[in-house]
Short mmCIF file of C-alpha atoms in Angstrom, two decimals:
data_model
loop_
_atom_site.label_atom_id
_atom_site.label_comp_id
_atom_site.label_asym_id
_atom_site.label_seq_id
_atom_site.Cartn_x
_atom_site.Cartn_y
_atom_site.Cartn_z
CA MET A 66 0.19 -0.10 -0.24
CA CYS A 67 1.03 3.66 -0.14
CA GLU A 68 0.43 6.66 1.86
CA LEU A 69 -1.10 9.99 0.98
CA LEU A 70 -0.54 13.24 2.03
CA GLY A 71 -2.50 16.60 0.84
CA MET A 72 -3.05 20.32 1.78
CA SER A 73 -5.36 23.02 1.34
CA ALA A 74 -4.98 26.77 2.81
CA ASN A 75 -6.38 30.02 2.40
CA VAL A 76 -2.73 31.41 2.06
CA PRO A 77 0.15 30.16 0.65
CA THR A 78 1.80 27.59 3.05
CA ASP A 79 4.89 25.66 3.01
CA ILE A 80 4.39 22.03 3.65
CA VAL A 81 7.78 21.18 4.98
CA PHE A 82 6.95 20.02 8.18
CA SER A 83 4.28 17.45 7.29
CA PHE A 84 6.43 16.51 4.11
CA THR A 85 9.22 15.84 6.26
CA GLY A 86 6.95 13.32 8.47
CA LEU A 87 5.89 11.77 5.40
CA MET A 88 9.44 11.33 3.89
CA GLN A 89 10.18 9.07 7.12
CA ARG A 90 7.92 6.48 6.10
CA GLY A 91 9.73 6.31 2.69
CA GLY A 92 12.07 3.59 3.43
CA LYS A 93 12.53 4.69 7.02
CA THR A 94 9.84 4.37 9.59
CA GLY A 95 7.62 2.85 7.42
CA PRO A 96 8.08 0.39 4.37
CA HIS A 97 7.14 2.49 1.24
CA ARG A 98 10.50 2.72 -0.64
CA ASP A 99 8.89 2.36 -4.07
CA GLY A 100 9.16 6.13 -4.83
CA TRP A 101 7.71 9.36 -4.10
CA GLY A 102 6.40 12.71 -5.34
CA VAL A 103 4.63 15.78 -4.52
CA GLY A 104 2.74 18.39 -6.63
CA PHE A 105 2.51 21.88 -5.50
CA TYR A 106 0.17 24.55 -6.97
CA VAL A 107 1.65 27.93 -7.55
CA GLY A 108 -1.00 30.30 -8.79
CA LYS A 109 -2.12 28.27 -11.81
CA GLY A 110 0.75 26.49 -12.49
CA LEU A 111 1.59 23.17 -10.56
CA GLN A 112 4.98 22.03 -9.81
CA ILE A 113 5.93 18.39 -9.33
CA PHE A 114 8.78 16.79 -7.76
CA GLN A 115 9.08 12.96 -8.08
CA ASP A 116 11.63 10.20 -7.48
CA SER A 117 11.51 6.54 -8.01
CA ALA A 118 14.17 6.36 -5.15
CA PRO A 119 12.97 5.90 -1.41
CA SER A 120 12.09 9.01 0.03
CA SER A 121 13.93 8.83 3.14
CA ASP A 122 17.13 8.54 0.67
CA SER A 123 16.14 10.97 -1.92
CA GLU A 124 18.23 13.86 -2.84
CA ILE A 125 15.60 15.77 -4.56
CA ALA A 126 13.51 15.03 -1.11
CA ARG A 127 16.14 16.47 0.68
CA LEU A 128 15.61 19.58 -1.21
CA ILE A 129 12.21 20.01 -0.71
CA GLN A 130 12.44 19.80 3.22
CA GLY A 131 15.04 22.41 3.04
CA TYR A 132 13.55 24.67 0.60
CA PRO A 133 9.76 26.03 1.79
CA ILE A 134 7.34 26.25 -1.02
CA LYS A 135 4.57 28.07 -0.38
CA SER A 136 1.28 26.60 -2.03
CA THR A 137 -2.55 26.57 -1.25
CA ASN A 138 -3.36 23.02 -2.73
CA VAL A 139 -0.38 20.33 -2.71
CA ILE A 140 -0.95 16.41 -3.25
CA ALA A 141 2.04 14.32 -2.16
CA HIS A 142 2.40 10.35 -2.15
CA ILE A 143 4.82 7.53 -1.17
CA ARG A 144 4.60 4.29 -3.14
CA GLN A 145 4.90 0.72 -1.91
CA ALA A 146 4.28 -0.80 -5.35
CA ASN A 147 2.01 -3.56 -5.84
CA VAL A 148 0.67 -3.04 -9.59
CA GLY A 149 3.25 -1.71 -12.18
CA GLU A 150 7.16 -1.53 -11.80
CA VAL A 151 9.00 0.99 -9.41
CA ASN A 152 9.87 3.83 -12.26
CA LEU A 153 8.95 7.65 -13.10
CA ALA A 154 6.27 6.82 -15.27
CA ASN A 155 4.30 4.65 -12.55
CA THR A 156 5.24 7.32 -9.66
CA HIS A 157 2.31 9.28 -8.21
CA PRO A 158 0.86 12.26 -8.33
CA PHE A 159 -0.19 12.31 -11.94
CA THR A 160 -0.97 14.96 -13.67
CA ARG A 161 -3.31 16.05 -16.99
CA GLU A 162 -4.42 19.26 -18.54
CA VAL A 163 -8.46 19.51 -18.05
CA TRP A 164 -10.17 22.79 -19.52
CA GLY A 165 -7.14 24.73 -19.02
CA LYS A 166 -6.42 23.63 -15.79
CA ARG A 167 -3.80 21.15 -14.34
CA TRP A 168 -5.56 18.28 -12.54
CA CYS A 169 -3.25 16.43 -10.02
CA PHE A 170 -4.15 12.74 -8.59
CA ALA A 171 -2.77 10.29 -5.97
CA HIS A 172 -4.05 7.01 -5.09
CA ASN A 173 -3.83 4.83 -2.22
CA GLY A 174 -5.21 1.23 -2.60
CA GLN A 175 -5.39 -1.43 -5.48
CA LEU A 176 -8.27 -1.71 -7.89
CA LYS A 177 -8.57 -5.56 -9.31
CA ASP A 178 -9.12 -6.31 -12.86
CA PHE A 179 -9.77 -2.81 -13.71
CA SER A 180 -9.78 -2.10 -17.74
CA PRO A 181 -11.90 1.39 -17.60
CA GLU A 182 -13.63 2.28 -21.28
CA PRO A 183 -10.80 3.82 -23.27
CA GLY A 184 -10.88 7.47 -24.00
CA PHE A 185 -9.07 10.63 -24.89
CA TYR A 186 -6.72 10.60 -21.60
CA GLN A 187 -4.52 7.48 -21.50
CA ALA A 188 -2.24 5.98 -18.90
CA VAL A 189 1.47 6.42 -19.69
CA GLY A 190 2.74 4.02 -17.15
CA ASN A 191 0.80 0.39 -16.12
CA THR A 192 -0.70 1.27 -12.48
CA ASP A 193 -4.39 1.00 -11.55
CA SER A 194 -4.11 3.79 -9.75
CA GLU A 195 -3.17 6.56 -13.47
CA ARG A 196 -6.18 4.30 -15.41
CA ALA A 197 -8.61 5.53 -12.35
CA PHE A 198 -7.30 9.05 -12.88
CA CYS A 199 -7.71 8.90 -16.80
CA ASP A 200 -10.80 7.09 -16.39
CA MET A 201 -12.50 9.91 -14.17
CA LEU A 202 -11.34 12.41 -16.71
CA ASN A 203 -12.64 10.69 -19.41
CA ARG A 204 -16.28 10.38 -17.45
CA LEU A 205 -16.01 13.95 -17.12
CA ARG A 206 -15.40 15.05 -20.53
CA GLN A 207 -17.30 13.08 -22.16
CA GLN A 208 -20.43 14.32 -19.78
CA PHE A 209 -19.34 18.44 -20.08
CA THR A 210 -17.83 20.10 -23.21
CA GLN A 211 -16.84 22.66 -21.03
CA GLU A 212 -16.29 22.88 -16.99
CA PRO A 213 -19.22 21.77 -15.35
CA SER A 214 -20.16 23.44 -12.08
CA VAL A 215 -18.45 21.87 -9.17
CA GLN A 216 -21.79 20.32 -7.89
CA GLN A 217 -22.21 18.46 -11.29
CA MET A 218 -18.08 17.39 -11.43
CA LEU A 219 -18.89 15.90 -7.99
CA GLU A 220 -21.79 13.57 -9.23
CA VAL A 221 -19.50 11.88 -11.96
CA LEU A 222 -16.45 11.86 -9.81
CA LEU A 223 -18.69 10.19 -7.15
CA ALA A 224 -20.34 7.64 -9.37
CA ALA A 225 -16.78 6.81 -10.41
CA CYS A 226 -15.90 6.33 -7.23
CA ALA A 227 -18.73 4.02 -6.10
CA ASP A 228 -17.92 2.01 -9.03
CA TYR A 229 -14.15 1.83 -8.11
CA VAL A 230 -14.73 0.80 -4.79
CA ALA A 231 -16.74 -2.03 -5.84
CA LEU A 232 -13.15 -3.41 -6.94
CA GLY A 233 -11.11 -2.73 -4.16
CA VAL A 234 -9.37 0.27 -2.13
CA PHE A 235 -9.50 3.55 -3.35
CA ASN A 236 -8.46 6.50 -1.21
CA CYS A 237 -7.37 9.46 -3.22
CA LEU A 238 -6.86 13.12 -3.46
CA LEU A 239 -7.92 15.23 -6.27
CA SER A 240 -7.22 18.68 -7.40
CA ASN A 241 -7.45 21.46 -9.77
CA GLY A 242 -5.64 23.96 -7.83
CA GLU A 243 -8.75 25.50 -6.94
CA TRP A 244 -10.42 22.72 -4.61
CA LEU A 245 -9.20 19.65 -3.59
CA PHE A 246 -11.47 16.30 -3.56
CA SER A 247 -10.67 13.58 -1.01
CA PHE A 248 -12.27 10.58 -0.83
CA CYS A 249 -11.64 7.61 1.55
CA SER A 250 -12.47 3.83 0.87
CA THR A 251 -10.79 2.67 4.34
CA LYS A 252 -8.33 5.08 5.68
CA LEU A 253 -8.12 8.79 5.51
CA ALA A 254 -7.63 11.30 8.31
CA TYR A 255 -7.48 15.28 8.38
CA ILE A 256 -6.67 17.93 10.74
CA THR A 257 -8.04 21.70 10.19
CA ARG A 258 -5.22 24.06 11.96
CA ARG A 259 -6.46 27.59 12.81
CA ALA A 260 -5.97 30.31 15.14
CA PRO A 261 -5.23 29.53 18.16
CA PHE A 262 -2.10 27.52 16.58
CA GLY A 263 -0.16 25.64 19.09
CA PRO A 264 3.12 23.69 18.90
CA ALA A 265 3.19 19.93 16.74
CA THR A 266 5.32 17.06 16.98
CA LEU A 267 5.79 14.27 14.05
CA LYS A 268 5.40 11.14 14.89
CA ASP A 269 7.81 9.83 12.59
CA ALA A 270 10.97 12.28 13.35
CA ASP A 271 12.47 14.16 16.14
CA VAL A 272 10.80 17.23 14.93
CA SER A 273 8.33 19.79 15.96
CA VAL A 274 7.41 23.44 14.98
CA ASP A 275 5.22 26.04 17.04
CA PHE A 276 2.66 26.95 14.28
CA ALA A 277 1.82 30.03 16.45
CA SER A 278 5.37 31.61 15.23
CA GLN A 279 4.64 30.81 11.46
CA THR A 280 0.98 31.84 10.78
CA THR A 281 -1.48 35.10 11.36
CA ALA A 282 -4.65 35.10 12.83
CA ASN A 283 -6.68 34.28 9.63
CA ASP A 284 -5.07 31.60 8.45
CA VAL A 285 -6.70 28.34 7.77
CA VAL A 286 -4.67 25.16 6.78
CA SER A 287 -6.26 21.89 6.48
CA VAL A 288 -3.73 18.53 6.20
CA PHE A 289 -4.85 15.06 5.03
CA ALA A 290 -3.27 12.10 5.56
CA THR A 291 -3.33 8.35 5.07
CA ASP A 292 -2.00 8.16 9.11
CA PRO A 293 -1.90 11.04 11.10
CA LEU A 294 1.51 12.38 11.26
CA THR A 295 1.44 14.38 14.50
CA HIS A 296 1.00 12.64 17.94
CA ASN A 297 -0.17 15.71 20.00
CA GLU A 298 -2.82 16.88 18.20
CA GLN A 299 -6.27 15.73 17.34
CA TRP A 300 -6.86 14.52 13.94
CA HIS A 301 -10.32 13.42 12.59
CA MET A 302 -10.80 9.84 10.73
CA TYR A 303 -13.09 10.06 7.68
CA ALA A 304 -15.49 7.08 7.82
CA PRO A 305 -15.47 4.56 4.95
CA LEU A 306 -17.13 5.90 1.77
CA GLU A 307 -16.69 9.49 3.41
CA TRP A 308 -15.83 12.42 0.89
CA ARG A 309 -15.00 16.02 1.67
CA LEU A 310 -14.30 18.77 -0.89
CA TRP A 311 -12.03 21.52 0.53
CA GLN A 312 -11.47 24.76 -1.00
CA ALA A 313 -8.56 27.63 0.94
CA GLY A 314 -8.33 25.07 4.05
CA GLU A 315 -12.32 24.84 4.64
CA CYS A 316 -14.39 21.81 3.97
CA VAL A 317 -17.48 23.14 1.63
CA ALA A 318 -19.01 19.97 0.75
CA GLU A 319 -19.17 16.19 2.24
CA GLY A 320 -20.67 13.22 2.14
CA GLN A 321 -20.69 9.48 2.11
CA LEU A 322 -21.59 7.04 -0.35
CA SER A 323 -24.02 4.50 0.55
CA ASN A 324 -22.93 0.52 0.79
CA ALA A 325 -23.90 -1.09 -2.58
CA MET B 169 13.80 36.13 -26.16
CA CYS B 170 14.66 32.93 -24.58
CA GLU B 171 17.21 30.14 -24.86
CA LEU B 172 16.62 26.27 -25.83
CA LEU B 173 18.49 23.43 -25.11
CA GLY B 174 17.84 19.85 -25.84
CA MET B 175 19.58 16.80 -25.95
CA SER B 176 19.32 13.55 -27.75
CA ALA B 177 21.32 10.66 -26.93
CA ASN B 178 21.50 6.30 -27.78
CA VAL B 179 22.52 5.76 -23.81
CA PRO B 180 21.07 7.75 -20.54
CA THR B 181 23.49 10.49 -20.47
CA ASP B 182 23.63 13.24 -17.85
CA ILE B 183 23.27 16.94 -19.22
CA VAL B 184 25.00 18.69 -16.31
CA PHE B 185 27.90 20.12 -18.39
CA SER B 186 25.68 21.90 -21.09
CA PHE B 187 22.75 22.77 -18.20
CA THR B 188 25.49 24.73 -16.25
CA GLY B 189 26.51 26.32 -19.44
CA LEU B 190 22.57 27.37 -20.12
CA MET B 191 22.02 28.22 -16.38
CA GLN B 192 24.68 30.84 -16.66
CA ARG B 193 22.84 33.04 -19.17
CA GLY B 194 19.91 33.06 -16.87
CA GLY B 195 20.92 36.33 -15.09
CA LYS B 196 24.64 36.28 -14.83
CA THR B 197 25.98 36.01 -18.78
CA GLY B 198 22.71 36.57 -20.37
CA PRO B 199 19.58 38.32 -19.76
CA HIS B 200 17.11 35.36 -19.31
CA ARG B 201 15.99 36.22 -15.72
CA ASP B 202 12.32 34.90 -16.01
CA GLY B 203 12.61 31.83 -15.23
CA TRP B 204 13.60 28.54 -16.44
CA GLY B 205 12.98 24.72 -17.01
CA VAL B 206 14.22 21.26 -17.84
CA GLY B 207 12.17 18.08 -18.53
CA PHE B 208 14.05 14.55 -18.50
CA TYR B 209 12.84 11.28 -20.00
CA VAL B 210 13.14 8.27 -17.76
CA GLY B 211 11.85 5.64 -19.64
CA LYS B 212 8.07 6.42 -20.21
CA GLY B 213 8.45 9.13 -17.58
CA LEU B 214 9.16 12.51 -18.02
CA GLN B 215 10.39 14.60 -14.73
CA ILE B 216 10.07 18.33 -15.11
CA PHE B 217 11.75 21.01 -12.98
CA GLN B 218 10.96 24.44 -13.36
CA ASP B 219 11.31 27.87 -11.44
CA SER B 220 10.10 31.06 -11.78
CA ALA B 221 13.47 32.39 -10.12
CA PRO B 222 16.45 33.41 -12.18
CA SER B 223 18.22 29.83 -13.25
CA SER B 224 21.70 31.86 -11.99
CA ASP B 225 20.10 31.75 -8.55
CA SER B 226 17.77 28.94 -8.25
CA GLU B 227 18.06 26.37 -5.45
CA ILE B 228 16.60 23.81 -7.75
CA ALA B 229 18.93 24.64 -10.63
CA ARG B 230 21.64 24.11 -8.26
CA LEU B 231 20.40 20.88 -7.02
CA ILE B 232 20.40 19.79 -10.58
CA GLN B 233 23.97 20.87 -11.82
CA GLY B 234 25.17 18.38 -8.44
CA TYR B 235 23.20 15.56 -8.73
CA PRO B 236 23.23 13.94 -12.59
CA ILE B 237 20.17 12.70 -14.04
CA LYS B 238 20.29 10.47 -16.64
CA SER B 239 18.32 10.63 -19.77
CA THR B 240 18.00 10.06 -23.50
CA ASN B 241 16.12 12.95 -24.04
CA VAL B 242 16.24 16.31 -22.90
CA ILE B 243 14.62 19.83 -23.31
CA ALA B 244 15.44 23.03 -21.18
CA HIS B 245 14.59 26.54 -21.68
CA ILE B 246 15.76 29.81 -19.89
CA ARG B 247 13.10 32.63 -20.20
CA GLN B 248 12.97 36.30 -20.88
CA ALA B 249 9.45 37.02 -20.73
CA ASN B 250 7.89 39.13 -23.65
CA VAL B 251 4.34 37.67 -23.76
CA GLY B 252 2.74 36.43 -20.56
CA GLU B 253 4.03 37.32 -16.99
CA VAL B 254 6.88 35.74 -14.84
CA ASN B 255 5.14 32.94 -13.05
CA LEU B 256 5.19 28.55 -12.94
CA ALA B 257 2.03 28.59 -15.42
CA ASN B 258 4.24 30.42 -18.02
CA THR B 259 7.54 28.77 -17.52
CA HIS B 260 8.78 25.97 -20.55
CA PRO B 261 8.81 23.51 -20.96
CA PHE B 262 4.90 22.30 -21.02
CA THR B 263 3.84 19.10 -21.34
CA ARG B 264 0.61 17.38 -22.41
CA GLU B 265 -0.25 13.30 -22.20
CA VAL B 266 -0.86 12.08 -26.25
CA TRP B 267 -1.78 8.91 -26.80
CA GLY B 268 -0.37 7.51 -23.61
CA LYS B 269 2.80 9.50 -23.93
CA ARG B 270 3.91 12.29 -22.35
CA TRP B 271 5.46 15.37 -24.84
CA CYS B 272 7.11 18.08 -23.88
CA PHE B 273 7.86 21.47 -25.60
CA ALA B 274 9.85 24.57 -25.72
CA HIS B 275 9.60 27.48 -27.43
CA ASN B 276 11.99 30.27 -28.42
CA GLY B 277 10.59 33.46 -30.02
CA GLN B 278 7.10 35.51 -30.39
CA LEU B 279 4.03 35.09 -32.42
CA LYS B 280 1.99 37.92 -32.91
CA ASP B 281 -1.62 37.90 -32.54
CA PHE B 282 -1.95 34.17 -32.22
CA SER B 283 -5.33 32.84 -31.57
CA PRO B 284 -5.33 29.24 -32.75
CA GLU B 285 -8.51 27.36 -33.49
CA PRO B 286 -9.96 26.06 -29.81
CA GLY B 287 -9.21 22.24 -29.13
CA PHE B 288 -9.19 19.50 -26.90
CA TYR B 289 -5.89 21.04 -25.24
CA GLN B 290 -5.99 24.36 -23.96
CA ALA B 291 -3.33 26.72 -22.50
CA VAL B 292 -3.06 27.13 -18.90
CA GLY B 293 -1.08 30.06 -19.01
CA ASN B 294 -1.12 33.11 -21.21
CA THR B 295 1.83 32.63 -23.36
CA ASP B 296 1.86 32.18 -27.21
CA SER B 297 4.00 29.60 -27.00
CA GLU B 298 1.70 27.03 -24.47
CA ARG B 299 -0.99 27.88 -27.15
CA ALA B 300 1.11 27.17 -30.04
CA PHE B 301 2.29 23.49 -28.49
CA CYS B 302 -1.87 22.79 -27.55
CA ASP B 303 -2.65 24.01 -31.42
CA MET B 304 -0.05 21.37 -32.52
CA LEU B 305 -1.25 18.85 -30.42
CA ASN B 306 -5.05 19.63 -31.24
CA ARG B 307 -4.20 19.46 -34.93
CA LEU B 308 -2.53 16.11 -34.72
CA ARG B 309 -5.40 14.88 -32.90
CA GLN B 310 -8.19 16.12 -34.97
CA GLN B 311 -6.22 14.25 -37.81
CA PHE B 312 -5.20 11.09 -36.17
CA THR B 313 -7.62 8.97 -34.11
CA GLN B 314 -4.90 7.16 -33.18
CA GLU B 315 -0.82 7.78 -32.82
CA PRO B 316 -0.11 8.19 -36.62
CA SER B 317 3.24 6.84 -38.30
CA VAL B 318 6.41 9.63 -37.83
CA GLN B 319 6.13 10.21 -41.18
CA GLN B 320 2.34 11.48 -41.32
CA MET B 321 3.14 13.05 -37.81
CA LEU B 322 6.03 15.10 -39.50
CA GLU B 323 3.64 16.40 -42.06
CA VAL B 324 1.08 17.88 -39.79
CA LEU B 325 3.89 19.53 -37.45
CA LEU B 326 5.64 21.26 -40.40
CA ALA B 327 2.48 22.74 -41.90
CA ALA B 328 1.63 24.10 -38.32
CA CYS B 329 5.38 25.39 -38.28
CA ALA B 330 4.82 27.17 -41.79
CA ASP B 331 1.43 28.69 -40.47
CA TYR B 332 3.34 30.05 -37.21
CA VAL B 333 6.42 31.34 -38.94
CA ALA B 334 4.17 33.67 -40.73
CA LEU B 335 3.40 35.37 -37.48
CA GLY B 336 6.88 35.73 -36.26
CA VAL B 337 9.54 33.87 -34.66
CA PHE B 338 9.30 29.98 -34.29
CA ASN B 339 12.28 28.46 -33.02
CA CYS B 340 11.22 24.93 -30.95
CA LEU B 341 12.15 21.52 -29.51
CA LEU B 342 9.22 18.98 -29.17
CA SER B 343 9.65 15.40 -28.04
CA ASN B 344 7.60 12.32 -27.01
CA GLY B 345 10.31 10.68 -25.21
CA GLU B 346 11.15 8.43 -28.37
CA TRP B 347 12.05 11.28 -30.92
CA LEU B 348 12.97 15.05 -30.66
CA PHE B 349 11.68 17.30 -33.46
CA SER B 350 13.64 20.44 -34.07
CA PHE B 351 12.45 23.37 -35.55
CA CYS B 352 14.48 26.67 -36.37
CA SER B 353 12.72 29.56 -37.41
CA THR B 354 16.16 32.05 -37.02
CA LYS B 355 18.67 30.65 -35.15
CA LEU B 356 19.66 26.94 -33.57
CA ALA B 357 22.67 25.27 -33.44
CA TYR B 358 23.71 21.44 -32.74
CA ILE B 359 26.75 19.31 -32.22
CA THR B 360 26.72 15.62 -32.20
CA ARG B 361 29.86 14.30 -29.97
CA ARG B 362 30.68 10.44 -31.07
CA ALA B 363 33.88 8.87 -30.44
CA PRO B 364 36.80 9.91 -30.18
CA PHE B 365 35.42 11.94 -27.63
CA GLY B 366 37.25 14.86 -26.34
CA PRO B 367 37.31 17.95 -24.13
CA ALA B 368 34.97 20.65 -23.83
CA THR B 369 34.96 24.18 -22.33
CA LEU B 370 31.95 26.12 -21.66
CA LYS B 371 31.64 29.51 -22.78
CA ASP B 372 29.27 30.86 -20.01
CA ALA B 373 31.44 29.21 -17.19
CA ASP B 374 35.03 28.50 -15.82
CA VAL B 375 34.14 24.59 -16.62
CA SER B 376 36.11 21.98 -18.97
CA VAL B 377 34.91 18.15 -19.38
CA ASP B 378 36.63 15.74 -20.87
CA PHE B 379 34.07 13.32 -22.32
CA ALA B 380 36.35 10.69 -23.23
CA SER B 381 36.37 9.60 -19.62
CA GLN B 382 32.48 9.85 -19.38
CA THR B 383 31.33 7.73 -22.42
CA THR B 384 32.00 4.48 -24.02
CA ALA B 385 33.16 3.73 -28.06
CA ASN B 386 29.31 3.61 -28.62
CA ASP B 387 27.84 6.67 -27.20
CA VAL B 388 26.47 9.16 -29.55
CA VAL B 389 24.98 12.31 -28.13
CA SER B 390 23.76 15.30 -29.76
CA VAL B 391 23.20 18.46 -27.93
CA PHE B 392 20.88 21.42 -29.74
CA ALA B 393 21.02 25.12 -28.28
CA THR B 394 20.13 28.51 -29.34
CA ASP B 395 23.65 29.71 -29.18
CA PRO B 396 27.01 27.25 -28.80
CA LEU B 397 27.33 26.55 -25.47
CA THR B 398 31.42 25.37 -25.92
CA HIS B 399 34.07 27.57 -27.99
CA ASN B 400 36.84 24.66 -28.47
CA GLU B 401 34.45 22.26 -30.16
CA GLN B 402 32.45 22.55 -34.19
CA TRP B 403 28.68 23.48 -33.53
CA HIS B 404 26.44 23.48 -36.72
CA MET B 405 24.14 25.89 -37.05
CA TYR B 406 20.95 25.43 -38.48
CA ALA B 407 19.32 27.56 -41.57
CA PRO B 408 16.34 29.32 -41.01
CA LEU B 409 12.99 27.43 -41.80
CA GLU B 410 15.18 24.16 -41.41
CA TRP B 411 13.95 21.43 -39.32
CA ARG B 412 15.62 17.80 -38.02
CA LEU B 413 14.20 14.79 -36.26
CA TRP B 414 16.54 13.10 -33.83
CA GLN B 415 16.41 9.54 -32.27
CA ALA B 416 18.92 8.34 -29.90
CA GLY B 417 21.53 10.99 -30.74
CA GLU B 418 21.25 10.79 -34.55
CA CYS B 419 19.28 12.86 -37.02
CA VAL B 420 17.00 10.42 -38.90
CA ALA B 421 15.01 13.04 -40.92
CA GLU B 422 15.94 16.45 -42.01
CA GLY B 423 14.38 19.28 -44.34
CA GLN B 424 13.78 22.54 -44.78
CA LEU B 425 10.38 24.68 -45.45
CA SER B 426 10.46 26.86 -48.56
CA ASN B 427 9.86 30.66 -48.22
CA ALA B 428 6.41 31.57 -48.33
#
């Protein structure tokens, strides 16, 4: 399995602290040795760093831990391969341009015998994850000739998620830089930090931060992770089949699929 | 204007030497202060590093100069903005997935009043360069439902180039990881290095390399640049309207558009 990390914030915020925790799980405190990647939205642009080397041992991961990139939407992933070889093309997050925006996707889980309808978007590598991403986008573009409302888009995404959970485990993070969609099939946690900010200590590394010294009273920053990253804060667990849509750090829509 | 750099090689080769020369021109020996980017193909994957900061002053550029990524196809660019603000979305190279492959594009020049037909691929930023890239891909996908032969693809690309040079300056590098297409509207140079390899010294930095110590007798490595990067080797200048298609370091097709 893999681990997901995401962030939604109302001001450009660096994710160095959370990323440092996640990276330890890539070969050090966790078994996810088969590559890692992180996508940062900066304006309409998306900066993706990836490496098929273990994150605890990656030059590029070290750069990011020392170089705070400020972003309002982030999606990161560390991989323990089950489908598809260990190589760059199979490394999350995946990206496609959709209606003039860059979309970014990462998946935790596994879909069995997953062969979606072919469409305009095709997988470059050979993971079930990238095929699911392309399938979601193909469904959207087949349904809508131009960018639909968020409500219309959610209906299509949730119908896709319902199909995927029938085939296996599908926890995912998906963003177009304006919103971040999160779906929990089995395991996903979140925390929303806002004033008064306090200190936090990573589970996976001897690193603490006092968010009060780095933030202003109006900052709202939500972080999503497969497993809580800190041990002295209150994380919330998603229920199975629960989804949330985040914008500027706030949950703006949520719901739960019914069991099939 | 901007500067282009590309590489095609028959074995995974690092581009640290050439990249180091180019990066000096991004704010130090040259005026291209408005961002830089480089895309490396590794297998079917494409690793893109970009920064809207000047390359001579970029943490990420320093990482790449110290961390040899071996690739068979590389496209790099340093930007001096004329159209579109300085931000990540406007930073070359641009990428799109086409028929299950990642395509990568960088442009040197400027197209005046360029408003191509809308299509499936849309620009994320607001440069003429990204609009041209999307237009080339839209023409290909409108013409062919699946990946055409290289010959068929070239016909469409060259028709597009002919249209673009009527609107301004269009030097470009385009790759899908298997081949690298190069088109010269005003200025482009190349060099093919093969055994016996010799020493080379950068024009823009006090750096020399003896390629003989880094290569085997069968290696073939071609490098493309707006301006020759070394001063003790024989570079070849493209003629205006000349194009070349490169594969595994060798020029496999070439020609020249006639003047309109």
